[in-house]
Coordinates of C-alpha atoms in Angstrom, one line a residue:
X1 CA 157.9 17.3 -79.4
X2 CA 156.3 15.2 -82.2
X3 CA 152.8 15.9 -83.2
X4 CA 151.6 12.5 -82.0
X5 CA 152.7 13.2 -78.5
X6 CA 150.5 16.3 -78.1
X7 CA 147.6 13.9 -77.7
X8 CA 148.5 13.3 -74.0
X9 CA 147.1 15.4 -71.2
X10 CA 148.9 15.5 -67.9
X11 CA 146.6 14.9 -65.0
X12 CA 147.2 14.5 -61.3
X13 CA 146.8 11.2 -59.6
X14 CA 144.2 12.5 -57.2
X15 CA 142.2 14.0 -60.1
X16 CA 142.2 10.7 -61.9
X17 CA 141.1 8.9 -58.7
X18 CA 138.1 11.3 -58.4
X19 CA 137.3 10.8 -62.1
X20 CA 136.8 7.1 -61.5
X21 CA 134.3 7.6 -58.7
X22 CA 131.8 9.8 -60.3
X23 CA 128.4 9.0 -61.9
X24 CA 128.2 6.2 -64.5
X25 CA 127.2 8.7 -67.2
X26 CA 130.4 10.9 -66.8
X27 CA 132.1 11.7 -70.0
X28 CA 129.1 12.2 -72.2
X29 CA 128.8 14.9 -75.0
X30 CA 125.5 16.6 -75.9
X31 CA 124.5 19.1 -78.6
X32 CA 121.4 21.3 -78.9
X33 CA 120.2 22.9 -82.2
X34 CA 117.0 24.8 -82.4
X35 CA 114.9 24.7 -85.6
X36 CA 116.6 27.9 -87.1
X37 CA 119.9 26.1 -87.0
X38 CA 119.0 23.0 -89.1
X39 CA 118.5 22.3 -92.8
X40 CA 115.1 20.7 -92.3
X41 CA 113.8 23.1 -89.6
X42 CA 113.7 20.4 -86.9
X43 CA 115.2 20.9 -83.4
X44 CA 117.9 18.4 -82.5
X45 CA 119.6 17.2 -79.4
X46 CA 122.2 14.4 -79.0
X47 CA 123.8 12.2 -76.4
X48 CA 127.0 10.1 -76.4
X49 CA 126.5 7.7 -73.5
X50 CA 130.2 7.3 -72.7
X51 CA 130.1 5.3 -69.5
X52 CA 130.8 1.9 -71.0
X53 CA 128.8 0.3 -68.2
X54 CA 125.2 1.3 -68.4
X55 CA 122.1 -0.4 -70.0
X56 CA 121.7 0.1 -73.7
X57 CA 118.4 -1.5 -74.4
X58 CA 115.5 0.5 -75.8
X59 CA 111.9 0.1 -74.7
X60 CA 108.6 1.9 -75.5
X61 CA 106.6 3.1 -72.5
X62 CA 103.0 3.5 -73.6
X63 CA 100.7 6.4 -72.8
X64 CA 98.4 5.8 -69.9
X65 CA 95.4 7.1 -68.0
X66 CA 95.5 7.2 -64.2
X67 CA 92.9 7.6 -61.5
X68 CA 92.5 11.1 -60.2
X69 CA 94.3 11.5 -56.8
X70 CA 96.4 8.4 -57.2
X71 CA 100.1 8.2 -56.3
X72 CA 103.1 6.8 -58.1
X73 CA 106.3 5.4 -56.6
X74 CA 109.7 7.0 -57.4
X75 CA 111.7 3.9 -58.2
X76 CA 115.4 3.6 -57.9
X77 CA 116.7 2.8 -61.5
X78 CA 120.3 1.7 -61.4
X79 CA 122.5 3.8 -63.7
X80 CA 125.6 1.7 -63.4
X81 CA 124.9 -1.9 -64.1
X82 CA 128.3 -3.1 -65.3
X83 CA 126.8 -3.6 -68.7
X84 CA 123.8 -5.7 -67.6
X85 CA 120.3 -5.0 -68.9
X86 CA 117.9 -3.4 -66.5
X87 CA 115.8 -6.6 -66.7
X88 CA 118.7 -8.3 -64.9
X89 CA 119.2 -5.4 -62.5
X90 CA 115.6 -4.4 -61.9
X91 CA 114.1 -1.3 -60.5
X92 CA 114.2 -1.1 -56.8
X93 CA 111.3 0.0 -54.6
X94 CA 112.0 3.1 -52.4
X95 CA 108.6 3.6 -50.7
X96 CA 108.8 7.2 -51.9
X97 CA 105.6 8.3 -53.5
X98 CA 104.5 11.5 -55.4
X99 CA 101.1 12.4 -56.8
X100 CA 100.4 10.8 -60.2
X101 CA 98.9 12.9 -63.1
X102 CA 95.7 11.7 -64.8
X103 CA 97.4 11.2 -68.2
X104 CA 101.0 10.3 -69.1
X105 CA 102.4 10.4 -72.6
X106 CA 104.1 7.5 -74.3
X107 CA 107.9 7.8 -74.8
X108 CA 111.0 5.8 -75.8
X109 CA 113.7 5.2 -73.2
X110 CA 116.9 3.4 -72.8
X111 CA 117.6 1.6 -69.5
X112 CA 118.4 4.9 -67.7
X113 CA 117.0 7.9 -69.7
X114 CA 113.8 9.0 -71.4
X115 CA 114.6 10.4 -74.9
X116 CA 111.6 11.3 -76.9
X117 CA 107.8 11.4 -76.3
X118 CA 104.7 11.2 -78.5
X119 CA 104.2 15.0 -78.2
X120 CA 107.6 15.8 -79.8
X121 CA 109.7 16.6 -76.8
X122 CA 113.2 15.3 -76.8
X123 CA 116.2 15.0 -74.4
X124 CA 120.0 14.6 -74.5
X125 CA 122.3 14.3 -71.5
X126 CA 125.7 14.9 -70.1
X127 CA 126.9 14.8 -66.5
X128 CA 128.4 18.0 -65.1
X129 CA 129.1 16.9 -61.5
X130 CA 129.9 20.1 -59.8
X131 CA 130.3 20.7 -56.1
X132 CA 129.8 17.4 -54.2
X133 CA 128.5 19.4 -51.2
X134 CA 125.4 20.2 -53.1
X135 CA 124.0 16.7 -53.2
X136 CA 120.7 16.4 -51.3
X137 CA 121.1 12.8 -50.1
X138 CA 117.6 12.5 -48.8
X139 CA 116.1 13.6 -52.2
X140 CA 113.7 11.3 -54.1
X141 CA 114.9 12.3 -57.6
X142 CA 117.9 11.6 -59.7
X143 CA 118.4 12.5 -63.4
X144 CA 117.0 9.2 -64.6
X145 CA 113.7 9.8 -62.8
X146 CA 113.5 13.4 -63.9
X147 CA 114.1 12.6 -67.6
X148 CA 111.3 10.1 -67.5
X149 CA 108.8 12.3 -65.6
X150 CA 109.6 15.1 -68.0
X151 CA 108.5 13.0 -71.0
X152 CA 105.6 11.5 -69.3
X153 CA 104.2 14.9 -68.3
X154 CA 105.6 17.5 -70.7
X155 CA 103.9 18.4 -74.0
X156 CA 106.5 21.1 -74.8
X157 CA 110.2 21.7 -73.9
X158 CA 109.2 24.4 -71.4
X159 CA 106.6 22.1 -69.7
X160 CA 109.2 19.3 -69.5
X161 CA 111.7 21.7 -67.9
X162 CA 109.2 23.0 -65.4
X163 CA 108.1 19.5 -64.5
X164 CA 111.7 18.5 -63.7
X165 CA 112.4 21.7 -61.8
X166 CA 109.3 21.6 -59.7
X167 CA 109.7 17.9 -58.7
X168 CA 113.4 18.3 -57.8
X169 CA 112.8 21.5 -55.7
X170 CA 109.9 19.9 -53.8
X171 CA 111.1 16.3 -53.4
X172 CA 114.9 16.8 -53.5
X173 CA 117.6 15.9 -56.1
X174 CA 120.1 13.4 -54.8
X175 CA 122.3 13.1 -58.0
X176 CA 125.4 14.9 -59.0
X177 CA 125.2 17.9 -61.3
X178 CA 123.5 17.1 -64.7
X179 CA 122.8 18.8 -67.9
X180 CA 119.9 17.9 -70.3
X181 CA 119.3 19.2 -73.8
X182 CA 115.5 19.7 -73.9
X183 CA 113.8 20.4 -77.3
X184 CA 110.5 20.5 -79.0
X185 CA 109.5 21.5 -82.5
X186 CA 110.0 25.3 -81.8
X187 CA 112.7 25.6 -79.2
X188 CA 115.9 24.1 -77.9
X189 CA 117.1 24.5 -74.3
X190 CA 119.9 23.5 -72.0
X191 CA 118.7 22.6 -68.5
X192 CA 121.3 22.3 -65.6
X193 CA 120.5 21.0 -62.1
X194 CA 122.4 20.4 -58.8
X195 CA 121.1 19.3 -55.4
X196 CA 119.9 21.4 -52.5
X197 CA 122.8 20.5 -50.2
X198 CA 123.4 17.7 -47.6
X199 CA 121.3 19.4 -44.8
X200 CA 118.1 19.4 -46.9
X201 CA 115.4 16.9 -45.9
X202 CA 111.9 16.1 -47.0
X203 CA 109.4 18.7 -46.0
X204 CA 111.9 21.6 -45.8
X205 CA 110.8 25.0 -47.1
X206 CA 114.2 25.4 -48.7
X207 CA 114.6 24.1 -52.3
X208 CA 115.7 20.5 -52.6
X209 CA 117.5 21.4 -55.9
X210 CA 118.8 24.4 -57.7
X211 CA 118.3 24.6 -61.5
X212 CA 118.6 26.9 -64.5
X213 CA 117.6 26.5 -68.1
X214 CA 118.7 28.7 -71.0
X215 CA 117.2 28.8 -74.5
X216 CA 119.6 28.4 -77.4
X217 CA 119.0 31.2 -80.0
X218 CA 117.8 30.2 -83.4
X219 CA 120.8 30.0 -85.8
X220 CA 123.1 28.9 -82.9
X221 CA 124.6 25.7 -81.6
X222 CA 125.1 24.9 -77.9
X223 CA 127.1 22.0 -76.6
X224 CA 128.0 20.5 -73.2
X225 CA 130.6 17.9 -72.3
X226 CA 130.7 17.3 -68.6
X227 CA 131.0 21.1 -68.2
X228 CA 128.4 23.6 -67.0
X229 CA 127.8 26.1 -69.8
X230 CA 125.2 28.5 -68.4
X231 CA 127.0 31.6 -67.3
X232 CA 125.2 34.8 -66.3
X233 CA 121.5 34.6 -65.8
X234 CA 119.1 37.3 -67.0
X235 CA 116.6 37.0 -64.2
X236 CA 114.0 39.1 -66.0
X237 CA 114.1 37.5 -69.5
X238 CA 111.5 34.7 -69.5
X239 CA 111.9 34.2 -73.2
X240 CA 115.4 32.8 -72.7
X241 CA 115.7 31.8 -69.1
X242 CA 113.9 29.6 -66.6
X243 CA 115.1 28.9 -63.1
X244 CA 114.2 27.7 -59.7
X245 CA 114.1 29.5 -56.3
X246 CA 116.9 30.4 -53.9
X247 CA 119.9 30.4 -56.1
X248 CA 121.4 33.8 -55.2
X249 CA 120.5 33.5 -51.6
X250 CA 122.2 30.1 -51.3
X251 CA 125.3 31.4 -53.1
X252 CA 125.6 34.3 -50.8
X253 CA 125.0 32.2 -47.7
X254 CA 127.7 29.8 -48.7
X255 CA 130.2 32.6 -49.5
X256 CA 130.5 31.6 -53.1
X257 CA 129.4 35.1 -54.4
X258 CA 128.8 38.5 -52.9
X259 CA 126.7 41.3 -54.5
X260 CA 129.4 43.6 -53.1
X261 CA 132.1 41.9 -55.3
X262 CA 131.4 44.1 -58.3
X263 CA 131.3 40.9 -60.4
X264 CA 128.1 39.6 -62.0
X265 CA 126.9 36.3 -60.6
X266 CA 127.9 33.3 -62.8
X267 CA 126.0 30.0 -62.5
X268 CA 128.8 27.9 -63.9
X269 CA 131.7 29.7 -62.2
X270 CA 130.3 30.6 -58.8
X271 CA 127.6 28.0 -58.2
X272 CA 128.3 24.7 -60.1
X273 CA 132.2 24.8 -60.4
X274 CA 132.6 22.0 -62.9
X275 CA 135.0 23.4 -65.5
X276 CA 137.8 21.2 -66.9
X277 CA 139.0 22.8 -70.2
X278 CA 141.4 20.1 -71.4
X279 CA 138.9 17.2 -71.1
X280 CA 135.6 19.1 -71.4
X281 CA 136.0 22.5 -72.9
X282 CA 138.0 21.2 -75.8
X283 CA 135.1 18.9 -76.9
X284 CA 132.7 21.9 -76.7
X285 CA 135.2 24.0 -78.7
X286 CA 135.4 21.3 -81.3
X287 CA 131.7 21.0 -81.7
X288 CA 131.4 24.7 -82.1
X289 CA 134.2 25.1 -84.5
X290 CA 133.0 22.2 -86.7
X291 CA 129.6 24.0 -86.9
X292 CA 131.4 27.3 -87.6
X293 CA 135.0 26.9 -88.9
X294 CA 135.5 30.7 -88.8
X295 CA 135.7 30.4 -85.0
X296 CA 138.8 28.2 -84.9
X297 CA 141.2 31.0 -84.1
X298 CA 138.6 33.0 -82.1
X299 CA 137.2 30.7 -79.4
X300 CA 139.1 30.0 -76.2
X301 CA 138.4 26.6 -74.8
X302 CA 139.0 28.0 -71.3
X303 CA 136.2 30.5 -71.6
X304 CA 133.6 29.5 -74.1
X305 CA 130.3 31.2 -74.8
X306 CA 127.0 29.5 -74.1
X307 CA 126.3 29.2 -77.8
X308 CA 127.7 30.3 -81.2
X309 CA 126.1 30.9 -84.6
X310 CA 126.4 28.1 -87.1
X311 CA 128.1 29.1 -90.4
X312 CA 125.5 27.1 -92.4
X313 CA 122.4 25.3 -91.3
X314 CA 123.3 21.7 -90.2
X315 CA 121.8 18.4 -91.4
X316 CA 121.6 15.1 -89.6
X317 CA 124.8 14.1 -91.4
X318 CA 126.6 17.2 -90.2
X319 CA 125.6 16.5 -86.6
X320 CA 126.8 12.9 -86.9
X321 CA 130.1 14.2 -88.3
X322 CA 130.6 16.2 -85.1
X323 CA 129.9 13.2 -82.9
X324 CA 132.2 10.9 -85.0
X325 CA 135.1 13.4 -84.7
X326 CA 138.6 12.6 -83.3
X327 CA 140.0 16.2 -83.6
X328 CA 140.5 15.4 -87.3
X329 CA 142.9 17.8 -88.9
X330 CA 143.7 19.8 -85.8
X331 CA 146.9 19.8 -83.7
X332 CA 145.2 17.3 -81.4
X333 CA 144.4 14.8 -84.2
X334 CA 144.6 11.3 -82.8
X335 CA 145.0 9.7 -86.2
X336 CA 148.6 11.0 -86.0
X337 CA 151.7 10.0 -84.1
X338 CA 153.1 6.7 -82.7
X339 CA 150.0 6.3 -80.5
X340 CA 147.9 5.8 -83.6
X341 CA 149.9 2.8 -84.7
X342 CA 150.6 2.0 -88.4
X343 CA 146.9 2.2 -89.4
X344 CA 146.2 5.7 -88.0
X345 CA 143.7 4.4 -85.4
X346 CA 142.4 7.5 -83.5
X347 CA 140.9 5.4 -80.7
X348 CA 142.6 5.3 -77.3
X349 CA 141.5 2.8 -74.7
X350 CA 140.4 3.9 -71.3
X351 CA 142.9 3.9 -68.5
X352 CA 145.6 5.9 -66.8
X353 CA 149.2 5.9 -68.3
X354 CA 152.1 5.9 -65.8
X355 CA 155.4 7.3 -66.9
X356 CA 158.2 9.2 -65.1
X357 CA 156.3 8.8 -61.8
X358 CA 153.4 10.8 -63.2
X359 CA 149.9 9.9 -64.4
X360 CA 148.7 10.8 -67.9
X361 CA 145.6 10.2 -69.9
X362 CA 145.0 10.4 -73.6
X363 CA 143.3 13.4 -75.2
X364 CA 139.6 13.1 -74.6
X365 CA 137.7 13.1 -77.9
X366 CA 134.0 13.2 -78.8
X367 CA 133.9 9.8 -80.4
X368 CA 135.3 7.9 -77.4
X369 CA 135.6 4.1 -78.0
X370 CA 134.0 3.1 -74.7
X371 CA 130.7 4.9 -75.6
X372 CA 127.7 2.7 -74.9
X373 CA 125.4 4.3 -77.5
X374 CA 124.7 7.5 -79.4
X375 CA 121.3 9.2 -79.7
X376 CA 120.1 12.0 -82.0
X377 CA 116.6 13.3 -81.3
X378 CA 114.7 15.3 -83.9
X379 CA 111.5 17.2 -83.0
X380 CA 109.3 19.0 -85.5
X381 CA 106.3 21.3 -85.4
X382 CA 103.4 21.4 -87.9
X383 CA 103.4 17.7 -88.6
X384 CA 101.1 15.0 -87.2
X385 CA 101.8 14.1 -83.6
X386 CA 102.9 10.6 -84.8
X387 CA 105.8 12.2 -86.7
X388 CA 106.8 14.9 -84.3
X389 CA 109.5 13.0 -82.4
X390 CA 112.2 10.8 -84.0
X391 CA 115.0 9.0 -82.1
X392 CA 118.0 8.2 -84.2
X393 CA 119.9 5.5 -82.3
X394 CA 122.9 3.2 -82.5
X395 CA 124.7 1.2 -79.8
X396 CA 128.5 1.5 -79.4
X397 CA 130.9 4.3 -80.2
X398 CA 129.8 7.1 -82.6
X399 CA 132.4 6.5 -85.3
X400 CA 131.2 2.9 -85.7
X401 CA 127.5 3.7 -85.2
X402 CA 124.8 2.9 -87.7
X403 CA 122.0 5.3 -86.8
X404 CA 118.4 4.1 -87.3
X405 CA 115.3 6.3 -87.0
X406 CA 112.6 5.2 -84.5
X407 CA 109.4 7.3 -84.3
X408 CA 108.1 8.0 -80.8
X409 CA 104.7 6.9 -81.9
X410 CA 105.6 3.3 -82.7
X411 CA 103.8 0.6 -80.7
X412 CA 106.6 -2.0 -80.9
X413 CA 110.4 -2.1 -81.1
X414 CA 112.5 -4.7 -82.8
X415 CA 113.7 -7.2 -80.1
X416 CA 117.3 -6.7 -81.3
X417 CA 117.2 -3.6 -79.1
X418 CA 115.8 -5.2 -76.0
X419 CA 114.9 -8.9 -75.4
X420 CA 117.5 -10.0 -77.9
X421 CA 120.0 -7.3 -77.1
X422 CA 122.2 -9.5 -74.9
X423 CA 124.5 -7.6 -72.5
X424 CA 128.2 -7.2 -71.9
X425 CA 128.4 -10.8 -70.7
X426 CA 126.0 -12.4 -73.1
X427 CA 127.0 -12.5 -76.8
X428 CA 124.2 -13.1 -79.4
X429 CA 124.1 -12.5 -83.1
X430 CA 120.5 -11.4 -82.7
X431 CA 121.7 -8.2 -80.9
X432 CA 122.3 -4.9 -82.7
X433 CA 124.7 -4.0 -79.9
X434 CA 126.8 -7.0 -80.5
X435 CA 126.7 -6.6 -84.3
X436 CA 128.0 -3.0 -84.1
X437 CA 130.4 -3.8 -81.3
X438 CA 131.9 -6.7 -83.2
X439 CA 132.4 -4.5 -86.3
X440 CA 133.8 -1.7 -84.2
X441 CA 136.3 -4.0 -82.4
X442 CA 137.4 -5.8 -85.5
X443 CA 138.2 -2.5 -87.3
X444 CA 141.0 -1.9 -84.7
X445 CA 143.2 -4.4 -86.5
X446 CA 143.7 -2.1 -89.5
X447 CA 141.6 0.9 -88.7
X448 CA 142.1 3.3 -91.6
X449 CA 141.4 0.9 -94.6
X450 CA 138.7 -1.0 -92.6
X451 CA 137.0 2.2 -91.6
X452 CA 136.8 3.3 -95.2
X453 CA 135.2 0.0 -96.2
X454 CA 132.7 0.2 -93.3
X455 CA 131.6 3.7 -94.2
X456 CA 130.7 2.5 -97.7
X457 CA 128.5 -0.2 -96.3
X458 CA 127.0 2.1 -93.7
X459 CA 126.0 4.7 -96.2
X460 CA 123.9 2.2 -98.1
X461 CA 121.7 1.9 -94.9
X462 CA 122.1 4.8 -92.6
X463 CA 122.6 7.2 -95.6
X464 CA 119.6 5.7 -97.3
X465 CA 117.4 6.1 -94.2
X466 CA 118.3 9.8 -94.0
X467 CA 117.7 10.3 -97.7
X468 CA 114.4 8.5 -97.6
X469 CA 113.1 10.1 -94.5
X470 CA 110.9 12.7 -96.3
X471 CA 109.3 10.1 -98.5
X472 CA 108.6 7.7 -95.6
X473 CA 107.0 10.6 -93.7
X474 CA 104.9 11.7 -96.7
X475 CA 103.5 8.2 -97.1
X476 CA 102.8 8.0 -93.3
X477 CA 101.1 11.4 -93.4
X478 CA 98.6 10.2 -96.1
X479 CA 97.8 7.1 -94.1
X480 CA 97.4 9.0 -90.8
X481 CA 94.8 11.3 -92.5
X482 CA 92.5 8.5 -93.2
X483 CA 93.3 5.7 -90.7
X484 CA 95.4 6.7 -87.7
X485 CA 96.1 3.2 -86.6
X486 CA 97.2 2.2 -90.1
X487 CA 99.6 5.2 -90.2
X488 CA 101.2 4.3 -86.8
X489 CA 101.4 0.6 -87.9
X490 CA 103.2 1.7 -91.0
X491 CA 105.8 3.6 -89.0
X492 CA 106.2 0.7 -86.6
X493 CA 106.6 -1.8 -89.4
X494 CA 109.1 0.5 -91.2
X495 CA 111.4 0.9 -88.1
X496 CA 111.1 -2.8 -87.2
X497 CA 112.0 -4.0 -90.7
X498 CA 114.8 -1.4 -91.1
X499 CA 116.4 -2.8 -87.9
X500 CA 116.3 -6.3 -89.4
X501 CA 118.1 -5.1 -92.5
X502 CA 120.6 -3.1 -90.5
X503 CA 121.4 -6.1 -88.3
X504 CA 122.0 -8.4 -91.3
X505 CA 124.0 -5.8 -93.1
X506 CA 126.3 -5.1 -90.2
X507 CA 127.1 -8.8 -89.7
X508 CA 127.7 -9.0 -93.5
X509 CA 130.2 -6.2 -93.1
X510 CA 132.0 -8.0 -90.3
X511 CA 132.2 -11.1 -92.5
X512 CA 133.5 -9.0 -95.4
X513 CA 136.3 -7.4 -93.4
X514 CA 137.3 -10.9 -92.1
X515 CA 137.5 -12.2 -95.7
X516 CA 139.1 -9.1 -97.2
X517 CA 141.9 -8.7 -94.7
X518 CA 142.6 -12.4 -94.0
X519 CA 146.1 -13.1 -92.6
X520 CA 147.4 -9.6 -93.3
X521 CA 146.7 -9.8 -97.0
X522 CA 144.1 -7.9 -99.1
X523 CA 141.7 -10.2 -100.9
X524 CA 139.6 -9.1 -103.8
X525 CA 137.2 -11.0 -106.1
X526 CA 140.1 -11.3 -108.5
X527 CA 142.3 -13.1 -105.9
X528 CA 144.7 -12.4 -103.1
X529 CA 147.2 -9.5 -103.4
X530 CA 150.5 -9.3 -101.7
X531 CA 150.6 -8.2 -98.0
X532 CA 149.7 -4.7 -97.2
X533 CA 153.0 -3.9 -95.5
X534 CA 153.2 -0.8 -93.4
X535 CA 152.5 2.8 -94.3
X536 CA 155.7 4.7 -95.0
X537 CA 155.0 7.4 -92.3
X538 CA 154.8 4.6 -89.7
X539 CA 158.1 3.1 -90.9
X540 CA 159.8 6.4 -90.7
X541 CA 158.5 7.0 -87.2
X542 CA 159.6 3.6 -86.0
X543 CA 163.1 4.1 -87.5
X544 CA 163.4 7.5 -85.9
X545 CA 162.6 6.1 -82.4
X546 CA 164.0 2.6 -82.6
X547 CA 166.9 2.4 -85.1
X548 CA 169.8 0.2 -83.8
X549 CA 167.6 -1.7 -81.4
X550 CA 166.1 -5.2 -81.6
X551 CA 162.8 -3.7 -82.5
X552 CA 163.8 -3.5 -86.2
X553 CA 166.6 -6.0 -86.4
X554 CA 166.9 -7.3 -89.9
X555 CA 165.0 -4.4 -91.6
X556 CA 168.1 -3.6 -93.7
X557 CA 168.0 -7.1 -95.3
X558 CA 165.9 -7.5 -98.5
X559 CA 164.4 -10.7 -99.6
X560 CA 162.5 -11.3 -96.4

């Protein structure tokens, strides 16, 4: 079997049918790093939003004061909009109300998740699905609601976790299984939640959700990719575990686990049941082994630990390298083989492959081409509140992303991320999403050389934003000491103007690639060169598979 053909994974037709029907956010990848694992001492959590059909616009929800004893409605916020903005598929009234708190914190959200608040609490997400029979259909809460309540009401990671857990237990959780990375400036956690079961109803004494959170040790990395990762729970260790009521009792009642079995209770194996090593475990394995290459021959994708130590502390660039990965240099490398085409394109388009009366799918990578957007949240301690939370954001797939920093304290976002963002059906050159998407799509023509050119352009902007971060924050800190409004205005203006420069630069990069690779030639300032031809490894592969057929008729003739 040729190396390139190892990139296929056989799946059953029934399994594929089920995969199509799950939550819109299925297929995401998320990483958590506590401060002891990073170069700059910040906590980080990430999210590839891999659905390809969810809202991608960014909005700032301002802090607010509320009347004591008032109520707030739990709105239905569509997760799957077919690529329309939430403004075109608006929130839906449910007539479900819960008590409002007197003060809510400001935070930044996309159409369907809260990501970072002004207190320096951040969130990343991945769907873990799990047992369908756990869904509490009468519950008020889904993961969208919980992520937003967590940031409105939580000043620390622990507070945010407790807010979500308490609301879901009391008012019921109607979504499929979900995982959130939850961080602040001192800790990083993984929070996992499932529903309380189909018989649960409002007012029941039984919990409307079951949830567990585990803290990631300093110096470690944890990752989740549609795959429950919390295993055994240390019920007495409040430093590293938080959990809701009734978990063991429900597992015993359902016959999922028995204390007489002689086996320890496993949250992921006995309760959630969401493991899929080939499509999920392998992405977690890859993130862990990129963070610590010494573990390549040690970790088993079928039975991965909750977290592993990083070999060296990771930077923002290191984390982005993980998210932009295509199993580069491994036996699963999608740059290789006939499926990559002549230009070593590691992307594989979504869909089922039919051959020999069987169904197949391409190897699932971290940087999947149908990703809606990528987030990386940084949270820091011992800095002004205005600087505690930073959202690095880019629409479209991670390998094409241009990540831009947006501070949680900003009062305004560039309209390229919301009112001018367009949607999947409305193209506009004012949109950051359409700029990055156009660049990403055009690179598919000659991926390898075009990607190299794009990376050079990107580093002048994304790379500069990362390198300049400390200087920008030092200037903001001085302003904040003397005039708080001026300091926040400075950060708002910086992120706004930076978005303008990104937008122009990305469209310039698209134009450059159109010019340089016009009609199959390579054009330089000195003039047009001869055509690029095809790489020799591709020619050899085609001859091996097609010699003597019409596919290569005439190749033996020179003077074409």
